[in-house]
Tab-separated table of C-alpha atoms in Angstrom:
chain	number	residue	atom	x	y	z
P	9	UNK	CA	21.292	-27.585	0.478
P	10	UNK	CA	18.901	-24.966	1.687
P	11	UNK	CA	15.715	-25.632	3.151
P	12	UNK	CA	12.812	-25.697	0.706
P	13	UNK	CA	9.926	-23.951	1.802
P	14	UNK	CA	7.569	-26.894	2.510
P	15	UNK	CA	10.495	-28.234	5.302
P	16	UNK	CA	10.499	-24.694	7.072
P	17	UNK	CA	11.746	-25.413	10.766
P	18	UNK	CA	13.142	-21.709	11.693
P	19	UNK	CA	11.128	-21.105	15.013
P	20	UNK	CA	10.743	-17.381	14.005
P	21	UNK	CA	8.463	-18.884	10.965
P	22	UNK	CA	4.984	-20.582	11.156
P	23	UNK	CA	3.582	-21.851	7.645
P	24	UNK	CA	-0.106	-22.800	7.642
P	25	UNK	CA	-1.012	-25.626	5.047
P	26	UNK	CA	-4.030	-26.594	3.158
P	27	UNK	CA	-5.062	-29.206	1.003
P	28	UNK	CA	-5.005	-28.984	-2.475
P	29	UNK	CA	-5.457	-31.245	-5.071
P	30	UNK	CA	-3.024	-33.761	-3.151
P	31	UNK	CA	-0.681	-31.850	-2.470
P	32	UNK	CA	-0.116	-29.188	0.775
P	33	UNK	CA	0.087	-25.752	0.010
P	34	UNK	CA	1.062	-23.109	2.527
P	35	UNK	CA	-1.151	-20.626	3.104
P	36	UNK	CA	0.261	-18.146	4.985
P	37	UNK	CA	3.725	-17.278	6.731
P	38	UNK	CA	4.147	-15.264	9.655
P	39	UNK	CA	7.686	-13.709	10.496
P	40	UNK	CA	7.544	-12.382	14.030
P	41	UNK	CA	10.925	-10.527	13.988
P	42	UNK	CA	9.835	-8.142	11.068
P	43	UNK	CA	5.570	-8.437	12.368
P	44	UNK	CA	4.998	-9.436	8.365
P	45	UNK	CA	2.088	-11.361	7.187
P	46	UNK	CA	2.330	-12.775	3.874
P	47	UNK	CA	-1.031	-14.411	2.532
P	48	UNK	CA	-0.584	-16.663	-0.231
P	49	UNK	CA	2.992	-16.964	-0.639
P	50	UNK	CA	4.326	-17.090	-4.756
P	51	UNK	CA	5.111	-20.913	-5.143
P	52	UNK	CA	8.189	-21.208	-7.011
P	53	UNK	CA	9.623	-24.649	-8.862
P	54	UNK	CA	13.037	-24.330	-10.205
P	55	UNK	CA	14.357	-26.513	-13.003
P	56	UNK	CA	18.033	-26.062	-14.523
P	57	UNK	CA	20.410	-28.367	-15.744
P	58	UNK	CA	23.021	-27.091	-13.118
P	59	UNK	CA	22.683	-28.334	-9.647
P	60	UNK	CA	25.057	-25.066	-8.232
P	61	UNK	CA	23.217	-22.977	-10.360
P	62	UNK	CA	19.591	-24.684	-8.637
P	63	UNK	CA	21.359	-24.537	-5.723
P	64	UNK	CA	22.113	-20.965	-5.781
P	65	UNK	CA	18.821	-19.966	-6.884
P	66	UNK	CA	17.037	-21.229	-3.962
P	67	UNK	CA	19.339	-19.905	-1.724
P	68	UNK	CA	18.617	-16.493	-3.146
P	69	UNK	CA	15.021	-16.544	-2.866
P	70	UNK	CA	14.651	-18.257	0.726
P	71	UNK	CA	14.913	-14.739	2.134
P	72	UNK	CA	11.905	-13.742	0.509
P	73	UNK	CA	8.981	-13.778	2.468
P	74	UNK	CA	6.435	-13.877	-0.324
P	75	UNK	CA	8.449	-16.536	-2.300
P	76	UNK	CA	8.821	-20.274	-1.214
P	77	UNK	CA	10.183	-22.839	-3.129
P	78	UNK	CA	8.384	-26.013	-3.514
P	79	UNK	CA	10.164	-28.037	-6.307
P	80	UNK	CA	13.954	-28.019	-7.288
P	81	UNK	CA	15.371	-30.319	-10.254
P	82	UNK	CA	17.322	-30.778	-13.035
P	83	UNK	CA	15.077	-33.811	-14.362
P	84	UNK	CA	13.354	-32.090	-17.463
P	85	UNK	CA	11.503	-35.217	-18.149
P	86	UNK	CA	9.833	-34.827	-14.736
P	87	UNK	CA	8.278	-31.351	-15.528
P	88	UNK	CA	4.808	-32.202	-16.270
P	89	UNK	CA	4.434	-34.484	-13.473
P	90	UNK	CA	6.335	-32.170	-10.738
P	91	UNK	CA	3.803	-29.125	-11.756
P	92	UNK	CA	0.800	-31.073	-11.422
P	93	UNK	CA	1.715	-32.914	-8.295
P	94	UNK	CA	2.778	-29.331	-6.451
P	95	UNK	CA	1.170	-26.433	-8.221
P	96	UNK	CA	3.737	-24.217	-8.831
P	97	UNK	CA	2.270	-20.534	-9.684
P	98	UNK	CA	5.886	-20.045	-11.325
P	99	UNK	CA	7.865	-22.321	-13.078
P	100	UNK	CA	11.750	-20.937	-13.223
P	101	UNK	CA	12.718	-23.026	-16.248
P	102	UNK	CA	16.591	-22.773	-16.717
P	103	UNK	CA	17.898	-23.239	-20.432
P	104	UNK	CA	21.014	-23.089	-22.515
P	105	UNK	CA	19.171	-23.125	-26.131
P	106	UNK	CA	15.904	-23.405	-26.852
P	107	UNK	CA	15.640	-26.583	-28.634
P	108	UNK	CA	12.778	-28.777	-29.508
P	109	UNK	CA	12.939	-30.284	-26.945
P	110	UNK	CA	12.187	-27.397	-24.679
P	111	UNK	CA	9.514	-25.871	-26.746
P	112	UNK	CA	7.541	-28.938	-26.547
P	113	UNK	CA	7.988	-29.356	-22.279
P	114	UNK	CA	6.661	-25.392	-22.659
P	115	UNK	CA	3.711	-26.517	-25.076
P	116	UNK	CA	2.979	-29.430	-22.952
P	117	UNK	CA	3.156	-27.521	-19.658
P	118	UNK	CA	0.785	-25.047	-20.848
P	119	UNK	CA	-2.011	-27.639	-22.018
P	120	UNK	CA	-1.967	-29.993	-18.885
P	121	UNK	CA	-1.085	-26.716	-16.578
P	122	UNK	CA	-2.279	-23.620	-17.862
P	123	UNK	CA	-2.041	-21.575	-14.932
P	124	UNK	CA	1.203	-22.017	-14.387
P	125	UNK	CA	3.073	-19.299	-15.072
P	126	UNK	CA	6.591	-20.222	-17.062
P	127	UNK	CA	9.313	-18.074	-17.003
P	128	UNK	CA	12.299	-18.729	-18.747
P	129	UNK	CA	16.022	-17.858	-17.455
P	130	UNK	CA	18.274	-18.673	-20.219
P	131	UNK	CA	22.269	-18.514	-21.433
P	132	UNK	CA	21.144	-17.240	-25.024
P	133	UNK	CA	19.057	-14.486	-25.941
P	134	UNK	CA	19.209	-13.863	-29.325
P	135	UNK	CA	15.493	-12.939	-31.293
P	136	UNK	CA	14.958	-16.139	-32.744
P	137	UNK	CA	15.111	-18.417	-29.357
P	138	UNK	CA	12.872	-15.313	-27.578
P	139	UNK	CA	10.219	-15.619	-30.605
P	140	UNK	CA	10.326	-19.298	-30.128
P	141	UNK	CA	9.630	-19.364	-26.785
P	142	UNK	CA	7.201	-16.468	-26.403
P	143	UNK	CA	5.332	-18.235	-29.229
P	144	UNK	CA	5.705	-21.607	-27.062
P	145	UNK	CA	4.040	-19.928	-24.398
P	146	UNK	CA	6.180	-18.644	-21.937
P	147	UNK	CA	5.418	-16.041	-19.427
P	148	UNK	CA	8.589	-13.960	-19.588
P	149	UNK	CA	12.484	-14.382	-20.594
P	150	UNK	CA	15.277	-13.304	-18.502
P	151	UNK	CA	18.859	-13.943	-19.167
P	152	UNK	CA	21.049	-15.540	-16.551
P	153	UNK	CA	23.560	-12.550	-15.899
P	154	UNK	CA	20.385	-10.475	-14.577
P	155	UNK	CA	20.981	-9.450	-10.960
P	156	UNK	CA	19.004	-11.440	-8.174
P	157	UNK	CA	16.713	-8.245	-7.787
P	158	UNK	CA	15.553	-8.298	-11.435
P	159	UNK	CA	15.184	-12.003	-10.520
P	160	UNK	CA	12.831	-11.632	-8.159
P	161	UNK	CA	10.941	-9.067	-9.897
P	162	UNK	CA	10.457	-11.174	-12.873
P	163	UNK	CA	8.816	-13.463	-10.476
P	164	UNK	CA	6.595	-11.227	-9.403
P	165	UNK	CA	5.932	-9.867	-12.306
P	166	UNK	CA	4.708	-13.332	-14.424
P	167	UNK	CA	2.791	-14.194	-11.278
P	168	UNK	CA	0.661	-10.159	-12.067
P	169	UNK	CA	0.211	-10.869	-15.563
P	170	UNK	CA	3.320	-8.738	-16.873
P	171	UNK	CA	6.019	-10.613	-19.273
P	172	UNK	CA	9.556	-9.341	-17.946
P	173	UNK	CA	12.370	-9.265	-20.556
P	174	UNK	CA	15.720	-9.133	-20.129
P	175	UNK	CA	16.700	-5.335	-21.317
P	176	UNK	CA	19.327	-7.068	-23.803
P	177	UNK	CA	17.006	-9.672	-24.886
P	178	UNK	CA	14.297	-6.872	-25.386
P	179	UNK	CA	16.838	-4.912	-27.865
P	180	UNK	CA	17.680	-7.939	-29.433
P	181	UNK	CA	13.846	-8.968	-30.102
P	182	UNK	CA	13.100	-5.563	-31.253
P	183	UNK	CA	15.837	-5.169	-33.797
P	184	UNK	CA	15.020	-8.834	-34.776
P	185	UNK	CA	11.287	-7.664	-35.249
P	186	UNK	CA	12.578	-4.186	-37.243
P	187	UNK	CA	14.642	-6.095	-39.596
P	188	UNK	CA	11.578	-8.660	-40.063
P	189	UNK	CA	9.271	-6.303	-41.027
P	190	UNK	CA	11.555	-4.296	-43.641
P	191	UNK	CA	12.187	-7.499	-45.373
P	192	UNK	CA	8.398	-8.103	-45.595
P	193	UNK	CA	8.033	-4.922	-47.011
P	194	UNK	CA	10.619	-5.053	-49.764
P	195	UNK	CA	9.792	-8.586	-50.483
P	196	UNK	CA	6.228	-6.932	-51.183
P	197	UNK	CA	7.446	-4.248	-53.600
């Protein structure tokens, strides 16, 4: 398994810690071979039912200098608990269908956690599980046959205050919302 952020031992790679609320967050990361100072580095936790896909996911964002991972599970019951014990400014919630189930972790996530930023990466993206979710709360919705670099932008993105879509789940939504509307309008004739 790769090495989480937190367990960094490359010698090219220094990671300064600080306490906060119980937990050690790093502060800073220094990469000597490319002279880059990153202050603040995104924390990412990453929860999916799939320990490959987890597995994969990390492994794709350890080369990121901004980005460390600092929680990696497939325990949904162990959400709440995992955010508040290390922080995460993104949570990279992996999904199959939204079911009640998930839009309650989301609900519950954003009242004990509300900074947290969640950001959905998800088999299905048809309108109604989007609505569901957006209305749950979450920060943005990609769908897992984006590209690593949309990946990473998403994470970015949530952690700026943007809500990244997956293009198809965007068209999707949109039509969904069209075809809404016009039905409340006829209904209203």
């Amino acid at each position: 398994m790769p090495k989480l952020g937190l367990q960094e031992d490359r010698a090219d790679t220094k990671v300064g810690m600080l306490k906060c609320g119980g937990c050690q967050r790093p502060t800073a990361k220094y990469f000597s071979e490319q002279e880059v100072f990153v202050s603040d580095p995104i924390r990412v936790s990453v929860i999916d039912a799939f320990p490959t896909l987890r597995e994969g996911i990390v492994a794709l964002l350890e080369p990121e200098h901004d980005l460390v991972v600092v929680t990696v599970t497939g325990d949904y019951g162990s959400i709440t608990l995992l955010c508040l014990q290390q922080r995460p400014d993104v949570l990279l919630l992996g999904m199959d269908t939204p079911d009640a189930e998930m839009v309650d972790i989301v609900v519950q996530l954003k009242q004990t956690c509300p900074e947290i930023k969640i950001l959905v990466f998800a088999a299905v993206g048809n309108e109604a599980c989007i609505q569901t979710m957006i209305n749950a709360g979450v920060s943005g919705y990609l769908l897992k046959t984006e590209t690593h670099s949309n990946l990473v932008t998403a994470i970015r993105a949530v952690v700026r205050g943007e809500m990244p879509l997956s293009r198809s789940a965007v068209t999707s939504f949109l039509i969904y919302r069209r075809t809404n509307r016009r039905q409340r309008q006829q209904s209203g004739r």
